[in-house]
CSV table of C-alpha atoms in Angstrom, one decimal:
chain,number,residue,atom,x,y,z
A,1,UNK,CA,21.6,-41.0,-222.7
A,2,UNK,CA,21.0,-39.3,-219.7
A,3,UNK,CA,22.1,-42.0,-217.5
A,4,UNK,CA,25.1,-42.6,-219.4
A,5,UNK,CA,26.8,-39.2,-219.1
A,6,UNK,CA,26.7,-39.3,-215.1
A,7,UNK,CA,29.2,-42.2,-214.8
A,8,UNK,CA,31.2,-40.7,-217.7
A,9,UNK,CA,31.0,-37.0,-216.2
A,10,UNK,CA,32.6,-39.1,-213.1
A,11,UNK,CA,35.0,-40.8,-214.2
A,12,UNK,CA,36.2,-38.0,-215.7
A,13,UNK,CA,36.3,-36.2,-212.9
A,14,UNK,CA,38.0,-38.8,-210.9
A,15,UNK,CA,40.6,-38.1,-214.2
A,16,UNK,CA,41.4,-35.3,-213.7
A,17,UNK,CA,42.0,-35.8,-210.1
A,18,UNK,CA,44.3,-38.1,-210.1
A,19,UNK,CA,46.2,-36.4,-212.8
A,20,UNK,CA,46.3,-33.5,-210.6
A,21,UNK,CA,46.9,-35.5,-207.5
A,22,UNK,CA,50.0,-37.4,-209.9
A,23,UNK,CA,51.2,-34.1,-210.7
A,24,UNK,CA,51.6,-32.5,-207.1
A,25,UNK,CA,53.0,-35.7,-205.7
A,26,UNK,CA,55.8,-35.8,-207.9
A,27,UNK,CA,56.5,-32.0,-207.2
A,28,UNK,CA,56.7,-32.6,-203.4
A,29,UNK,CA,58.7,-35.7,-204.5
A,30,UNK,CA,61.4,-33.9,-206.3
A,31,UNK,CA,61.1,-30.9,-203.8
A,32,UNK,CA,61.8,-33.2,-200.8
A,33,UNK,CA,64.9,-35.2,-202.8
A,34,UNK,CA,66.6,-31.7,-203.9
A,35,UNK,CA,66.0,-30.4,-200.5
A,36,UNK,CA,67.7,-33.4,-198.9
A,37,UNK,CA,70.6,-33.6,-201.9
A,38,UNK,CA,71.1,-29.5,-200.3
A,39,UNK,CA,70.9,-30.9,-196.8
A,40,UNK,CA,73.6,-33.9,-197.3
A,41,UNK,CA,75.7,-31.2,-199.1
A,42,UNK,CA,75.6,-28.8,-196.4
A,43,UNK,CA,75.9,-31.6,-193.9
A,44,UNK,CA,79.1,-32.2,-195.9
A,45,UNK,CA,80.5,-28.8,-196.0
A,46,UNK,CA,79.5,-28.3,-192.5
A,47,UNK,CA,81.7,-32.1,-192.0
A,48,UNK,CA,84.5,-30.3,-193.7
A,49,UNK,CA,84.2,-27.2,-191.8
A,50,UNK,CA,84.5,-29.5,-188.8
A,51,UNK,CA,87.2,-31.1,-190.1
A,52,UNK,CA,89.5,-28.1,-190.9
A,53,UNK,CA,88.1,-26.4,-187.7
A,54,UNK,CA,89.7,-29.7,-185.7
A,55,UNK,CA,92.7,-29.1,-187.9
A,56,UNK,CA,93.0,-25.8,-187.1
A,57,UNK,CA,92.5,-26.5,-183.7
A,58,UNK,CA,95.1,-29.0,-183.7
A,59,UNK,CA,97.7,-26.6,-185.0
A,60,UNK,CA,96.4,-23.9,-182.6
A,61,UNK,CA,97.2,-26.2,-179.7
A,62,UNK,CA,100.4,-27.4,-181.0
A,63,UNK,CA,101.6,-24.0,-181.6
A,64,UNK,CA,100.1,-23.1,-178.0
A,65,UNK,CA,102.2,-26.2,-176.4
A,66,UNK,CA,105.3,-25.0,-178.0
A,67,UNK,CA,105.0,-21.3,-177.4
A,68,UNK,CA,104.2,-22.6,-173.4
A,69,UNK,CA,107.4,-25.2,-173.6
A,70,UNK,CA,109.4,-21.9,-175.3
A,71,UNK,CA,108.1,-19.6,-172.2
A,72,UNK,CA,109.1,-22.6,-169.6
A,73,UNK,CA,112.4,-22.8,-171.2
A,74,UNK,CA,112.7,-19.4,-170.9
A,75,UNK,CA,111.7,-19.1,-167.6
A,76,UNK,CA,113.9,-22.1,-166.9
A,77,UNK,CA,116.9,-20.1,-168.0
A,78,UNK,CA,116.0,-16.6,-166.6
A,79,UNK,CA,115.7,-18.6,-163.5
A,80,UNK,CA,119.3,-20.4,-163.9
A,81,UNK,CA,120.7,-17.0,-165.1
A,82,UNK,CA,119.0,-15.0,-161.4
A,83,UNK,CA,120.7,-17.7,-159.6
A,84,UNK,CA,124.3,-16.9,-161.4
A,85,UNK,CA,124.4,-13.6,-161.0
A,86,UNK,CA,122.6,-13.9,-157.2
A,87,UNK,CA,126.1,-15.7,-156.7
A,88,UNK,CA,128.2,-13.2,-158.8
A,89,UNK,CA,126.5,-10.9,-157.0
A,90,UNK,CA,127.2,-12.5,-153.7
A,91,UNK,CA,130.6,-13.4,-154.4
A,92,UNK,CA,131.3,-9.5,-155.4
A,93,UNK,CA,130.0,-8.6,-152.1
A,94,UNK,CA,132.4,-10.8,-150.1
A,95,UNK,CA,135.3,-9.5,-152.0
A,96,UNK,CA,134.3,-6.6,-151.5
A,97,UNK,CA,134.3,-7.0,-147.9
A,98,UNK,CA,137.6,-8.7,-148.1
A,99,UNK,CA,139.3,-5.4,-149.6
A,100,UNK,CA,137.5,-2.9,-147.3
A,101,UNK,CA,139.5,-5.3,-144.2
A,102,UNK,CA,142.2,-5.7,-146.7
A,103,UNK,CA,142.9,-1.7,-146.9
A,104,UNK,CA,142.1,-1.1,-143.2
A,105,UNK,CA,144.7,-3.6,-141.9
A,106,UNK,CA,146.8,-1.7,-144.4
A,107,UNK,CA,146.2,1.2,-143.2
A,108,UNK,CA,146.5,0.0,-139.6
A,109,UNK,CA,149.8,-1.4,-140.5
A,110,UNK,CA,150.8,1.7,-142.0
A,111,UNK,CA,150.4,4.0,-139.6
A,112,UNK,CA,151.7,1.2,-136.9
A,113,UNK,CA,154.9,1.3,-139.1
A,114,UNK,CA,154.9,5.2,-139.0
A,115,UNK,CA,154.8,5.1,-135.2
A,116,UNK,CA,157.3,2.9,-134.8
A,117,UNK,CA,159.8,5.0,-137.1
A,118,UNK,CA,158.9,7.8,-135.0
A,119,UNK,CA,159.8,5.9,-131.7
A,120,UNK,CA,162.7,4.3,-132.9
A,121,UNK,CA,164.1,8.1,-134.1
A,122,UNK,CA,163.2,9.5,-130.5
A,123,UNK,CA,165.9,7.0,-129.4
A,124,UNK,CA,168.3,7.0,-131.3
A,125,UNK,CA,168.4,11.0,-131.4
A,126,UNK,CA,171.5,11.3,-129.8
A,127,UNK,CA,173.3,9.4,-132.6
A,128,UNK,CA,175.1,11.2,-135.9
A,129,UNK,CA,173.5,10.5,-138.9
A,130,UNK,CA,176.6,9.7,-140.3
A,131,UNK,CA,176.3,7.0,-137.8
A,132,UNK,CA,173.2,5.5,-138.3
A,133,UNK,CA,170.0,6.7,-140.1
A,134,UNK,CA,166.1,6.0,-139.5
A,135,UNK,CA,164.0,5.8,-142.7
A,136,UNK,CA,160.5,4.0,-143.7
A,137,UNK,CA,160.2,2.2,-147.1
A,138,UNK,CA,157.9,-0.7,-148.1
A,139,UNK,CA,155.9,-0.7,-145.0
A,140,UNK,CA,159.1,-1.2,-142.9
A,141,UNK,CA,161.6,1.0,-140.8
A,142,UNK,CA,165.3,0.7,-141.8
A,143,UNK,CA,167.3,1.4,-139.0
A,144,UNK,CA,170.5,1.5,-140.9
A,145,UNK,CA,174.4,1.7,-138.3
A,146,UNK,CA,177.5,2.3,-140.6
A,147,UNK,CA,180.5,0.0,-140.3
A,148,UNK,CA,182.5,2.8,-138.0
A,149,UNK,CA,179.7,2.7,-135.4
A,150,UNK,CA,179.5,-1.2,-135.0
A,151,UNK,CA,183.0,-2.7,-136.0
A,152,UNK,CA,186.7,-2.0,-136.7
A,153,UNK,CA,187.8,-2.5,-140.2
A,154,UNK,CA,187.5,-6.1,-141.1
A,155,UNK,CA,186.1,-7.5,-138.1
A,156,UNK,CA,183.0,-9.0,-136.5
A,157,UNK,CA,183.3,-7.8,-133.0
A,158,UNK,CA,180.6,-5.5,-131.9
A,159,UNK,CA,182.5,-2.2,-130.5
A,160,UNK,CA,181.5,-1.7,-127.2
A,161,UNK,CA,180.6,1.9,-127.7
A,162,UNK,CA,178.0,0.1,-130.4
A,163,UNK,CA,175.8,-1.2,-127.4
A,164,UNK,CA,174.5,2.2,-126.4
A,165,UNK,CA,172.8,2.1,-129.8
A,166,UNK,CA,171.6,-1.3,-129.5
A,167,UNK,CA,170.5,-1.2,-125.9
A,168,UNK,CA,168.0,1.9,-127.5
A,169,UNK,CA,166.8,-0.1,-130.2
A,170,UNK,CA,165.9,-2.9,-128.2
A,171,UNK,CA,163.8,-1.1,-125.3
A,172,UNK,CA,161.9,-0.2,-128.3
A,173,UNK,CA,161.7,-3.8,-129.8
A,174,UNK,CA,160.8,-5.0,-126.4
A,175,UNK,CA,157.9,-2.9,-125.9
A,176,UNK,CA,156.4,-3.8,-129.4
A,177,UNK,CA,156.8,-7.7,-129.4
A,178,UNK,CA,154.8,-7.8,-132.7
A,179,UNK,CA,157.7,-6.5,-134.4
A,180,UNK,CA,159.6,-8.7,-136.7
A,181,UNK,CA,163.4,-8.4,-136.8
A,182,UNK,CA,165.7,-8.8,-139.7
A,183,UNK,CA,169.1,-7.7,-139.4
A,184,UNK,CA,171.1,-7.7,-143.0
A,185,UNK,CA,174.9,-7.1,-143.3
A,186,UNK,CA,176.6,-5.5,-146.1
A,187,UNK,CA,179.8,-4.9,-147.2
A,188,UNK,CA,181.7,-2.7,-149.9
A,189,UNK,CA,183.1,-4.4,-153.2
A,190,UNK,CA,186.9,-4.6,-151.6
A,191,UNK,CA,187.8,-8.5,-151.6
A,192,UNK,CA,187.8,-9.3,-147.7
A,193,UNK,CA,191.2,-11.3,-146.5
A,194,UNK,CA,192.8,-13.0,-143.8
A,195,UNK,CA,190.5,-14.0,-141.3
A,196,UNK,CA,186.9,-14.3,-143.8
A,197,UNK,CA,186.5,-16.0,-146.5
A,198,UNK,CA,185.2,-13.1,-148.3
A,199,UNK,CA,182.3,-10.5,-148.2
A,200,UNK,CA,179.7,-13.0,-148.0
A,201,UNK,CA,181.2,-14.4,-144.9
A,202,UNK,CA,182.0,-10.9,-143.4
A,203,UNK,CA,178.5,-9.5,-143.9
A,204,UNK,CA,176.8,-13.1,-142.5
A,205,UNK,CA,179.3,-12.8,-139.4
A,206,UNK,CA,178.4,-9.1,-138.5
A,207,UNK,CA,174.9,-9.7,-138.8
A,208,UNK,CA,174.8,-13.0,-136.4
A,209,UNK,CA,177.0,-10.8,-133.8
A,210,UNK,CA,174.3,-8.0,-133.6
A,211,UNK,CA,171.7,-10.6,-133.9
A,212,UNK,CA,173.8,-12.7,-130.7
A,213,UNK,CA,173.8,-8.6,-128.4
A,214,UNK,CA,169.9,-8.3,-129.3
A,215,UNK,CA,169.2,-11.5,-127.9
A,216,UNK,CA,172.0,-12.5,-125.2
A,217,UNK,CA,172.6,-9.1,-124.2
A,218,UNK,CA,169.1,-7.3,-124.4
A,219,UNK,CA,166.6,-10.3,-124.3
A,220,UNK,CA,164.7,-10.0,-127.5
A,221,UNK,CA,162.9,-13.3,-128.2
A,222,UNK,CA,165.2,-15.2,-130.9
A,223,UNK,CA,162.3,-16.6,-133.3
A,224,UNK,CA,161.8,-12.7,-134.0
A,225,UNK,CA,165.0,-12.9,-135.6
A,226,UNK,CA,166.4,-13.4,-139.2
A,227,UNK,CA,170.3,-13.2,-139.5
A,228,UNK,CA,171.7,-12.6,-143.2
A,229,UNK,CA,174.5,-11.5,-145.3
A,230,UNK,CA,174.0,-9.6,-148.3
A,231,UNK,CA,177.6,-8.9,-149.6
A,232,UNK,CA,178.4,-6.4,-151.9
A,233,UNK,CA,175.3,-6.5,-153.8
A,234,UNK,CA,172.9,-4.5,-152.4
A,235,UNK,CA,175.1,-1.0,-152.3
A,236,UNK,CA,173.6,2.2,-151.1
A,237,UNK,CA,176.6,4.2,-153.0
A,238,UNK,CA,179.3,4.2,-155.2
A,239,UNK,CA,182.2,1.8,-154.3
A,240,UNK,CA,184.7,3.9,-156.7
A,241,UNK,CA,185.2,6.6,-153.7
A,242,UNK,CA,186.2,6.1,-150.0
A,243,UNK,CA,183.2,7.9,-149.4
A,244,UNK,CA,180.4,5.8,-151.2
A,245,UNK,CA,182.4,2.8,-149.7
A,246,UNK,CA,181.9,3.9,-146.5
A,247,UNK,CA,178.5,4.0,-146.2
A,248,UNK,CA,177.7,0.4,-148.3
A,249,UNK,CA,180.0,-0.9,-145.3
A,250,UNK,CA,176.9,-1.3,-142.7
A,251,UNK,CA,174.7,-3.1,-140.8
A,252,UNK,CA,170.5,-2.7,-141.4
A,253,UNK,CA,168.0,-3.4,-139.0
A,254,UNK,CA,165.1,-4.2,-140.7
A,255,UNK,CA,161.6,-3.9,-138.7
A,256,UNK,CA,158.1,-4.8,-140.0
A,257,UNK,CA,154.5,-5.5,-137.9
A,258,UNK,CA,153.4,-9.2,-138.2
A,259,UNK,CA,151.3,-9.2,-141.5
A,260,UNK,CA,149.9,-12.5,-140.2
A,261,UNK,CA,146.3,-10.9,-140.4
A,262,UNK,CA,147.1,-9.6,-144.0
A,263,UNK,CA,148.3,-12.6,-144.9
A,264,UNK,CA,145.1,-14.8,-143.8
A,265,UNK,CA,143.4,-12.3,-146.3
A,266,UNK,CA,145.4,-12.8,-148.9
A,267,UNK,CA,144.9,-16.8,-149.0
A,268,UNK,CA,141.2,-16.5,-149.0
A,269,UNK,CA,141.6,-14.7,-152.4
């Protein structure tokens, strides 16, 4: 009996062991499979992190490439819009320029004018003004001889008591050769017979005789000349009196400084 219950005391034992052994295996067993079921699961979240990370990324960048293109095309245009108004800029100041030689060659040529009205009056001070008169308009001197000072009634013949007058006014056009010359005749609005066809060929012939004195007579360079006729049109007075008449019926000497440097300013414009 003895002997019998050792083996059985063993084997029961060895039982219980294995139960126990059974037991704990299949624990670890199921621990390890529900701790890799929580890795792969966080393995997958972290994968899906990843995934919207990169997407996130993605968008980031493309939002960074446009917002750099946007800031290039801006620069692009700030650029584009430095260079216009660099040139605006540029171009102002050379107009600018232009104007400040514009105004002093017109000043220049204004106070050139003024001194030449003031020379042409010292010589011609011995003259009654109701034979001729000196004035300044327009940048140019007038120097304006009435009918009774130059011509008999009618005619185109230059009295000879009319080249004292003359013979002043061109010393003074001699000594400024820069002076242009335009001599204009004018008549009243009595119709002109006999020996003119009318006004218009009366006021052209007196104007071509003074011009033919200036330059025969007194030398003045002929391409500073410019003969015309003006009629009756341009009347200083009324023609309904003897009076107003009287003074339409002259002869103006019109003088003006070359503008040639004014003019070269002008066409640059």
């Amino acid at each position: 009996m003895k002997k019998i219950a050792k083996p059985l005391i063993a084997a029961a034992a060895l039982l219980t062991l294995n139960t126990q052994y059974s037991c704990v295996s299949s624990k670890k067993y199921k621990d390890a499979n529900a701790t890799i079921a929580s890795l792969r699961n966080r393995n997958k979240d972290l994968n899906t992190n990843i995934d919207n990370l990169r997407d996130r990324l993605e968008l980031m960048e493309s939002a960074n490439n446009s917002a750099a293109q946007e800031i290039q095309d801006k620069e692009s245009t700030i650029t584009a819009k430095q260079s216009e108004l660099d040139a605006k800029q540029a171009e102002i100041a050379a107009q600018q320029e232009r104007l400040r030689t514009l105004q002093e060659l017109i000043d220049k040529q204004k106070a050139k004018t003024e001194e030449l009205k003031n020379k042409m009056s010292e010589a011609l001070k011995g003259f009654k003004a109701s034979e001729l008169t000196v004035s300044q308009k327009n940048g140019k001197v007038y120097v304006s001889l009435q009918e009774s000072l130059l011509f008999p009634s009618g005619s185109a013949v230059v009295n000879t008591g009319a080249k004292n007058a003359l013979s002043k006014l061109a010393e003074v056009l001699n000594a400024n050769p820069d002076i242009t010359i335009a001599v204009e005749g004018h008549t009243d609005s009595i119709p002109i017979r006999l020996k003119f066809e009318d006004n218009w060929a009366l006021s052209v012939a007196r104007a071509t005789a003074i011009v033919r004195v200036l330059t025969n007579d007194y030398k003045i360079d002929p391409e500073r000349i410019i003969a015309s006729g003006r009629s009756q049109y341009f009347p200083v007075a009324g023609n309904e009196s003897p009076e107003g008449r009287a003074l339409n019926r002259r002869t103006e000497i019109i003088l003006e400084p070359k503008l040639d440097a004014l003019y070269n300013i002008i066409e640059q414009q």
